[in-house]
PDB file of C-alpha atoms in Angstrom:
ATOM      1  CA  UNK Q 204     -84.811 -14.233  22.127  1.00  0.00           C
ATOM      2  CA  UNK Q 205     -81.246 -15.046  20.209  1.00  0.00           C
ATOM      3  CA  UNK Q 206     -80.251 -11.828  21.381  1.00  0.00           C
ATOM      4  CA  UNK Q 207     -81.046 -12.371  24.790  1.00  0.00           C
ATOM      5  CA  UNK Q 208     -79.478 -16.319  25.096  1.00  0.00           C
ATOM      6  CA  UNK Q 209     -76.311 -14.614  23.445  1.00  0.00           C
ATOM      7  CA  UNK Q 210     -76.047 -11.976  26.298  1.00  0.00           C
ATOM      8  CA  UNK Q 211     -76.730 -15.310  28.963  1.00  0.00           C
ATOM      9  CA  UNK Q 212     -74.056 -16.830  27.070  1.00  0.00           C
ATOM     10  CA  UNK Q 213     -71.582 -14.147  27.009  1.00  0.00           C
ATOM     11  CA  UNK Q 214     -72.048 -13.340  30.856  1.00  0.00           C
ATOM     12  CA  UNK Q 215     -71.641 -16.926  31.916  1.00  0.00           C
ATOM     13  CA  UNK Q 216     -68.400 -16.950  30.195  1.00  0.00           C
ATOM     14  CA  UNK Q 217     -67.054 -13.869  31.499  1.00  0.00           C
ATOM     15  CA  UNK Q 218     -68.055 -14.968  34.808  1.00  0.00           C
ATOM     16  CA  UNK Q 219     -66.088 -18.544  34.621  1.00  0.00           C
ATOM     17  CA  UNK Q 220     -63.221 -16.514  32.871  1.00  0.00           C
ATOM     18  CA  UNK Q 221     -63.352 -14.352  36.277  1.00  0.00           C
ATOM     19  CA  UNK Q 222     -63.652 -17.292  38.688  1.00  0.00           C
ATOM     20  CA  UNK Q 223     -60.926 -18.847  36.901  1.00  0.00           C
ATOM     21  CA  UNK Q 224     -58.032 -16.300  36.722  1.00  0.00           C
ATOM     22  CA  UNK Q 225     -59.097 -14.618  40.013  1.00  0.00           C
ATOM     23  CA  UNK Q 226     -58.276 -17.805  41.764  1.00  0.00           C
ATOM     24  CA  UNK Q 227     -54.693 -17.400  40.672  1.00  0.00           C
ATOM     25  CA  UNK Q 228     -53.252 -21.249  41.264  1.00  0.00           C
ATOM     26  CA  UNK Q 229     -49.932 -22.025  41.209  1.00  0.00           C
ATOM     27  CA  UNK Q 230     -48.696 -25.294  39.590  1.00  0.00           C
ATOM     28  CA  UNK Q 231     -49.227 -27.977  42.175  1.00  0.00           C
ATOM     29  CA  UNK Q 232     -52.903 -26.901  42.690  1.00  0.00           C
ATOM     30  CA  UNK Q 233     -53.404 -26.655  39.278  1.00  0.00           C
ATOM     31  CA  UNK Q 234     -52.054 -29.958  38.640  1.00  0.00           C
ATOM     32  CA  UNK Q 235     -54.721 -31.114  41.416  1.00  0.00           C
ATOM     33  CA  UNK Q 236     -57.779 -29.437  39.808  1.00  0.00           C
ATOM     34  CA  UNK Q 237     -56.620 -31.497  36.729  1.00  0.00           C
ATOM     35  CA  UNK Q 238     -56.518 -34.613  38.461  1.00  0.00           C
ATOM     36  CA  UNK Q 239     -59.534 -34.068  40.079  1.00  0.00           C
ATOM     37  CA  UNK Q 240     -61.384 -33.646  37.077  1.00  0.00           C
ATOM     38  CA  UNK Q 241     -60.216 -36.539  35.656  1.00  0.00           C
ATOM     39  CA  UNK Q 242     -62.307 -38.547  37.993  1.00  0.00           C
ATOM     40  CA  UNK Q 243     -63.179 -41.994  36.971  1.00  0.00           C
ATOM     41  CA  UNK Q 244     -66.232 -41.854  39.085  1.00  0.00           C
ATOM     42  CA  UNK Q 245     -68.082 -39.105  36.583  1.00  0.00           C
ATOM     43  CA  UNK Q 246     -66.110 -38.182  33.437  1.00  0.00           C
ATOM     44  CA  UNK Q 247     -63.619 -41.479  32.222  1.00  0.00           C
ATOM     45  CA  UNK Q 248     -65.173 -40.485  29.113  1.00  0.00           C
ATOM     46  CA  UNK Q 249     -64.447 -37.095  28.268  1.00  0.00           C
ATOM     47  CA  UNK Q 250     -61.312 -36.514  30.191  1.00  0.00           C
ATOM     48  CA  UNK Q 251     -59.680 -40.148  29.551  1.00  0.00           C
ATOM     49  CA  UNK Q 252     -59.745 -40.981  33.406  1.00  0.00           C
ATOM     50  CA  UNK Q 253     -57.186 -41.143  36.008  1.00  0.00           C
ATOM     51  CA  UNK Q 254     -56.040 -44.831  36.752  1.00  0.00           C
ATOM     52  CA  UNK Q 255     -55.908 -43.705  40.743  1.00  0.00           C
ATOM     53  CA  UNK Q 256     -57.580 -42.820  43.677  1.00  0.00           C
ATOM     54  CA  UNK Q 257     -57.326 -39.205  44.688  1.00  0.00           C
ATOM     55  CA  UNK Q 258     -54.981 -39.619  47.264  1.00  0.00           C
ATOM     56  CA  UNK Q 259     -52.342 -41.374  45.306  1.00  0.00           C
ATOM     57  CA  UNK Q 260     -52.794 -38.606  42.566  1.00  0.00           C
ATOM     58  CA  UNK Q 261     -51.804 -35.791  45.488  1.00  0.00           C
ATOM     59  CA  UNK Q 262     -49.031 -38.064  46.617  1.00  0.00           C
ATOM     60  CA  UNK Q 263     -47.770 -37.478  43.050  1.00  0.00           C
ATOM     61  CA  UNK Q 264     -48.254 -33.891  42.596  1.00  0.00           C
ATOM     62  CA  UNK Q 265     -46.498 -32.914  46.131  1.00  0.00           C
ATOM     63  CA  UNK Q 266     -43.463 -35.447  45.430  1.00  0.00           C
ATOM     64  CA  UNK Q 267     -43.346 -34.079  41.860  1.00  0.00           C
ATOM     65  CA  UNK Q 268     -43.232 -30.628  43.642  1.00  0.00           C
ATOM     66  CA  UNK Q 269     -40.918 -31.659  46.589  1.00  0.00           C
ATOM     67  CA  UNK Q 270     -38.259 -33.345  43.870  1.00  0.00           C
ATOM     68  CA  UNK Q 271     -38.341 -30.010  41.518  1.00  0.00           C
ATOM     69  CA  UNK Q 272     -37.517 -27.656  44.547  1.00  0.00           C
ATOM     70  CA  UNK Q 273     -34.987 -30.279  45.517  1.00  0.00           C
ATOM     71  CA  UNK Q 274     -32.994 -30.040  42.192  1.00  0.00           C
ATOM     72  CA  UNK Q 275     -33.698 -25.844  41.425  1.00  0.00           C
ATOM     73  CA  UNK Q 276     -32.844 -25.485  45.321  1.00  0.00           C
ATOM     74  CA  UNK Q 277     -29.262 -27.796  44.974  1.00  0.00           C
ATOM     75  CA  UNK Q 278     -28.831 -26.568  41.161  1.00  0.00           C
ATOM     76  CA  UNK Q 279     -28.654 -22.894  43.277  1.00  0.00           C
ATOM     77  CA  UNK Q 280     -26.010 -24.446  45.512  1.00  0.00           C
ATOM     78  CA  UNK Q 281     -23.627 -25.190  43.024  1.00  0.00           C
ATOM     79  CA  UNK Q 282     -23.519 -22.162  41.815  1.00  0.00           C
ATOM     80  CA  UNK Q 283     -23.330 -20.167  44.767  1.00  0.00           C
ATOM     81  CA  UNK Q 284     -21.526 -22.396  47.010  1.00  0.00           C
ATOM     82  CA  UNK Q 285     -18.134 -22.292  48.111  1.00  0.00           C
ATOM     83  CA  UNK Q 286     -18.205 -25.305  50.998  1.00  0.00           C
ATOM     84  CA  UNK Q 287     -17.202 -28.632  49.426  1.00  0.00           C
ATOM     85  CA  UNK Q 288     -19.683 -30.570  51.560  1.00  0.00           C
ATOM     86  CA  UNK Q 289     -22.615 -28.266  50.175  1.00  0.00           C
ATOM     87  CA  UNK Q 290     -21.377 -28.415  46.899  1.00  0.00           C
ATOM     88  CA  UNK Q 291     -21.282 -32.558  46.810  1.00  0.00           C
ATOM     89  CA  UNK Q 292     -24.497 -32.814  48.620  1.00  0.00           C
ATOM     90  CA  UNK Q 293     -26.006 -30.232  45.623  1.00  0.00           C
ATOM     91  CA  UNK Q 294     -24.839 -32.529  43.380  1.00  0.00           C
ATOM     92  CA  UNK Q 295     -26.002 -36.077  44.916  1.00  0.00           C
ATOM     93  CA  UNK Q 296     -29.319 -34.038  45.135  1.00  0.00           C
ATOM     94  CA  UNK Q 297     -29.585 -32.906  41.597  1.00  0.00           C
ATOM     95  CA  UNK Q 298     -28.729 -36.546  40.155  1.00  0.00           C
ATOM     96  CA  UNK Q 299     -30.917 -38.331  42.610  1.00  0.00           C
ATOM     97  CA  UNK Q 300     -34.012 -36.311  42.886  1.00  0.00           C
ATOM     98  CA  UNK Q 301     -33.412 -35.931  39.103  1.00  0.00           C
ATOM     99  CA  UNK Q 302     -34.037 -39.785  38.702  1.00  0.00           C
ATOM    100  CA  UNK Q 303     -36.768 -39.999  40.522  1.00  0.00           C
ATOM    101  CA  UNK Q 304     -38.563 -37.045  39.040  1.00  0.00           C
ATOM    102  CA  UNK Q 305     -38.055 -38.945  35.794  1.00  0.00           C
ATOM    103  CA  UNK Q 306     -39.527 -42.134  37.208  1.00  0.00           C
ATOM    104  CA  UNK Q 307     -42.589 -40.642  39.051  1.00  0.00           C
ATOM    105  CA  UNK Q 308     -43.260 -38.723  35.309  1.00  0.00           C
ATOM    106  CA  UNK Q 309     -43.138 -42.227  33.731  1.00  0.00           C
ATOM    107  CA  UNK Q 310     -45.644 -43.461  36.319  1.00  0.00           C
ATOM    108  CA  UNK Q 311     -47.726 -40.536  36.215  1.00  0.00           C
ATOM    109  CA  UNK Q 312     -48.094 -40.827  32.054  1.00  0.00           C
ATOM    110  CA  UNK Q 313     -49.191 -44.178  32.500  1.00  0.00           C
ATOM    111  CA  UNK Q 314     -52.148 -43.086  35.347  1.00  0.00           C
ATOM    112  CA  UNK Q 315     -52.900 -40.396  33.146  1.00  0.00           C
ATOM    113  CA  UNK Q 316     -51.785 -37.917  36.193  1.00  0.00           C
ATOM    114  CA  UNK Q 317     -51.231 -34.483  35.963  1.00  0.00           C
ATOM    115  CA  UNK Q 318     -47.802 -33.259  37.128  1.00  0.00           C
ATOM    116  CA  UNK Q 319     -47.058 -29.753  37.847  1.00  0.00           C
ATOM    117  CA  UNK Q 320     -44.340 -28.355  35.303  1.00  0.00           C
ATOM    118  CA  UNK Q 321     -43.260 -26.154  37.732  1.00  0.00           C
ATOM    119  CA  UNK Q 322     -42.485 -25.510  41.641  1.00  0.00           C
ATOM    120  CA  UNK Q 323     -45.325 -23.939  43.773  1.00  0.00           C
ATOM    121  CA  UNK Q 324     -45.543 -20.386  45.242  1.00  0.00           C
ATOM    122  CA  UNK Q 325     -43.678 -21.587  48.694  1.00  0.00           C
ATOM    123  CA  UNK Q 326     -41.456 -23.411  46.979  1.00  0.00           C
ATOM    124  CA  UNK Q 327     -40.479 -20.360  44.429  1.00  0.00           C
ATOM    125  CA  UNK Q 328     -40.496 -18.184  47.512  1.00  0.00           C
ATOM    126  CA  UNK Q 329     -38.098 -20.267  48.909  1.00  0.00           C
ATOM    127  CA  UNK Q 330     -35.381 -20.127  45.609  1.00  0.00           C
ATOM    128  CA  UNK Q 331     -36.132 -16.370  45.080  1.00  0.00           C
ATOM    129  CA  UNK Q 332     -35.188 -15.813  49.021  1.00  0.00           C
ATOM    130  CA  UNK Q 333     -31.960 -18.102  48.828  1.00  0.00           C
ATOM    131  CA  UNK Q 334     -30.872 -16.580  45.557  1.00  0.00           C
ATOM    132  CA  UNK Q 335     -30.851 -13.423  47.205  1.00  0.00           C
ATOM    133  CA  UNK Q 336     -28.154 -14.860  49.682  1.00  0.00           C
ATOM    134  CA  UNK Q 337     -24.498 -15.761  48.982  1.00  0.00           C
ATOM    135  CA  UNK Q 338     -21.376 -17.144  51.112  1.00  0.00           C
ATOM    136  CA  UNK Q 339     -21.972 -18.564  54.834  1.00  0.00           C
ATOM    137  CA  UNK Q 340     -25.537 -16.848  54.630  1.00  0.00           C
ATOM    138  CA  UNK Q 341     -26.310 -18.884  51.421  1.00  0.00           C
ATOM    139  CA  UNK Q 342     -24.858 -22.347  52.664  1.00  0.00           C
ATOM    140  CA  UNK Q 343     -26.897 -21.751  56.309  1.00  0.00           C
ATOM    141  CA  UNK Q 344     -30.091 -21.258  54.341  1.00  0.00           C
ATOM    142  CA  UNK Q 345     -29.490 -24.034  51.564  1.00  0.00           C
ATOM    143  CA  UNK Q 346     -28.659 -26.428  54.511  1.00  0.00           C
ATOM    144  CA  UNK Q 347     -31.587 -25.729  56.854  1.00  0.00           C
ATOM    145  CA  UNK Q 348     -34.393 -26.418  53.585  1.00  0.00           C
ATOM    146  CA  UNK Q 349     -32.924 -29.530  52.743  1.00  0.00           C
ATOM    147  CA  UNK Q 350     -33.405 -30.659  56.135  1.00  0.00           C
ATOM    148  CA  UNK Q 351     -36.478 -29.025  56.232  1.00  0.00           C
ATOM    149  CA  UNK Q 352     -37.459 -30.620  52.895  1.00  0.00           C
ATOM    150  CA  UNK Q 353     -36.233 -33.870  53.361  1.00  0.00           C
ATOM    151  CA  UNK Q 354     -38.211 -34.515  56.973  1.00  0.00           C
ATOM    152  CA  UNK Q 355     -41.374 -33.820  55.051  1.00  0.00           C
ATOM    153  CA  UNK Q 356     -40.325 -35.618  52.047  1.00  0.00           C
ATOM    154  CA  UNK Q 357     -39.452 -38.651  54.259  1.00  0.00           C
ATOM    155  CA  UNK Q 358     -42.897 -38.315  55.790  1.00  0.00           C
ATOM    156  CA  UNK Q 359     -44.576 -38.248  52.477  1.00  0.00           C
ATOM    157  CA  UNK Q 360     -42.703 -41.726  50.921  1.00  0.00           C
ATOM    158  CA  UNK Q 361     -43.371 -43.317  54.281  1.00  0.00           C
ATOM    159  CA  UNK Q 362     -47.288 -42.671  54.466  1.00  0.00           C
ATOM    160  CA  UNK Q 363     -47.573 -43.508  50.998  1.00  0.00           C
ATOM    161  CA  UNK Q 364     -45.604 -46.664  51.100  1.00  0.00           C
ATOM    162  CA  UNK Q 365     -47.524 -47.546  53.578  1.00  0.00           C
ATOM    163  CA  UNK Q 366     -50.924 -45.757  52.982  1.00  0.00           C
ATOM    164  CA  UNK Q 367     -51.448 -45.945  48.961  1.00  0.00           C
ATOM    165  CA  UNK Q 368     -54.150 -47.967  46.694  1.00  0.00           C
ATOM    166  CA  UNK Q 369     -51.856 -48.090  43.616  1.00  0.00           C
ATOM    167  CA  UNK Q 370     -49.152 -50.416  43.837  1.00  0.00           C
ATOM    168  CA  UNK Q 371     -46.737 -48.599  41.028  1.00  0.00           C
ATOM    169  CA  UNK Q 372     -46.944 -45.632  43.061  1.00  0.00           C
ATOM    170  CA  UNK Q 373     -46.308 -47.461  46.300  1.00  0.00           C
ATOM    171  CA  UNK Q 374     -43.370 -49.499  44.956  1.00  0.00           C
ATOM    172  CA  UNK Q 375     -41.837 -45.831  44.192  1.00  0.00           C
ATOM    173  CA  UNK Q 376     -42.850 -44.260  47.991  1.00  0.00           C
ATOM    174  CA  UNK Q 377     -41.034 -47.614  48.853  1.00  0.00           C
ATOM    175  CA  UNK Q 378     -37.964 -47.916  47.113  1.00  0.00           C
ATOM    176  CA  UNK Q 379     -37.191 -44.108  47.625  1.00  0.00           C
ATOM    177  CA  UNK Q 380     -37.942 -43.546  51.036  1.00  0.00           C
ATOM    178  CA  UNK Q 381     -34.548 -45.195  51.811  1.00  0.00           C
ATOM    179  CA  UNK Q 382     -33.132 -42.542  49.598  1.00  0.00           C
ATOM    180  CA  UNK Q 383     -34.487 -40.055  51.413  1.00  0.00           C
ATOM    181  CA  UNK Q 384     -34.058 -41.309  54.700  1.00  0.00           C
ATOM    182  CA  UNK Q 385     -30.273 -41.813  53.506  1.00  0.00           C
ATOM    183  CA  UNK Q 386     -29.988 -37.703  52.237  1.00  0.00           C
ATOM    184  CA  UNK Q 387     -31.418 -36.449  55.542  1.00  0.00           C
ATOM    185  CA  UNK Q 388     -29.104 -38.009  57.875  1.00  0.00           C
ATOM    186  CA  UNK Q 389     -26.121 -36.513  55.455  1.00  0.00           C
ATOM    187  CA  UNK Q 390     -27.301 -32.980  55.353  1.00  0.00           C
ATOM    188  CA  UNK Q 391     -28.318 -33.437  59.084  1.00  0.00           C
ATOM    189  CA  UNK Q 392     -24.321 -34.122  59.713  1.00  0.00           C
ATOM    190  CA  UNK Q 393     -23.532 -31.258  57.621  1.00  0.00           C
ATOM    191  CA  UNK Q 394     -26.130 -28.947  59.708  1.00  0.00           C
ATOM    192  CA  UNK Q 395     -24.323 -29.965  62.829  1.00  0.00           C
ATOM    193  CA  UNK Q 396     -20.670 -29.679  60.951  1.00  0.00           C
ATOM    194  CA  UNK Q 397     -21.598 -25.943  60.361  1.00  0.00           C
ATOM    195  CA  UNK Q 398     -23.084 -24.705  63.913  1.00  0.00           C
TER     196      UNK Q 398
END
């Protein structure tokens, strides 16, 4: 009978093993299955509970997400960059989505949030395809995802400033939509400066 509950035993662990790394997650979905877990609603106890709804704790992993591409994607520029407007832009990106990546982490310790560590699969796609590119080709590229990125990102502070449960989180959405808002119209002008 022992031997047989140890052979159950073993199974159902290789099996969850399996499940587990066959779903291959990257970090933002990872960070979601965290939060997820951490639901008030069945396990406060043994995970320590999340102090937010799940919505607001997806707002935080895609901004956490969208501001670590933002800086890896500018930190890029810099380096391979030779236009002046690129290069400043890079740098306003990499100091301002660097703040606010620090304040979202703050908030998030305090909801007991997961945060991804790292950038997700599109987003890595995205750096490994622009790193591949260098001069006009590079700048093009760099220019067209931070429109790209800041339209969505936009989208995201406005529906949560307006949308969210938690008012730490939607004091943040608020305050750096603006930001946002303010970045896209200058990369916009420096879209149109390059056609």
């Amino acid at each position: 009978m022992k031997k047989l509950i140890y052979v159950m035993a073993i199974s159902a662990s290789a099996l969850a093993f399996q499940a587990c790394s066959g779903e291959n997650k990257d970090a933002k979905e990872s960070a979601d299955s965290l939060n997820l877990a951490k639901d008030t609603t069945t396990n406060a106890t043994a995970t320590g509970g999340i102090a937010v709804d799940e919505a607001d704790a997806k707002f935080a992993t895609t901004a956490a997400v969208g501001g670590m591409a933002e800086v890896e994607l500018s930190k890029l520029a810099l380096q391979k960059s030779s236009n002046a407007q690129v290069k400043e832009f890079a740098t306003m990106m990499v100091t301002d989505h660097g703040n606010a990546n620090m304040e979202l982490m703050e908030i998030a310790k305090t909801k007991n949030i997961t945060l991804p560590t790292t950038v997700d699969a599109d987003h890595q796609k995205k750096l490994d395809d622009l790193s591949k590119k260098s001069g006009t080709e590079f700048d093009k590229a760099y220019v067209s995802d931070m429109v790209d990125g800041h339209k969505s990102t936009l989208k995201l502070m406005e529906d949560e400033s307006r949308d969210a449960k938690d008012t730490e989180l939607k004091a943040f959405a608020t305050k750096t939509a603006p930001i946002v808002q303010s970045h896209l119209v200058m990369i916009n002008k420096i879209n149109d400066a390059m056609k």
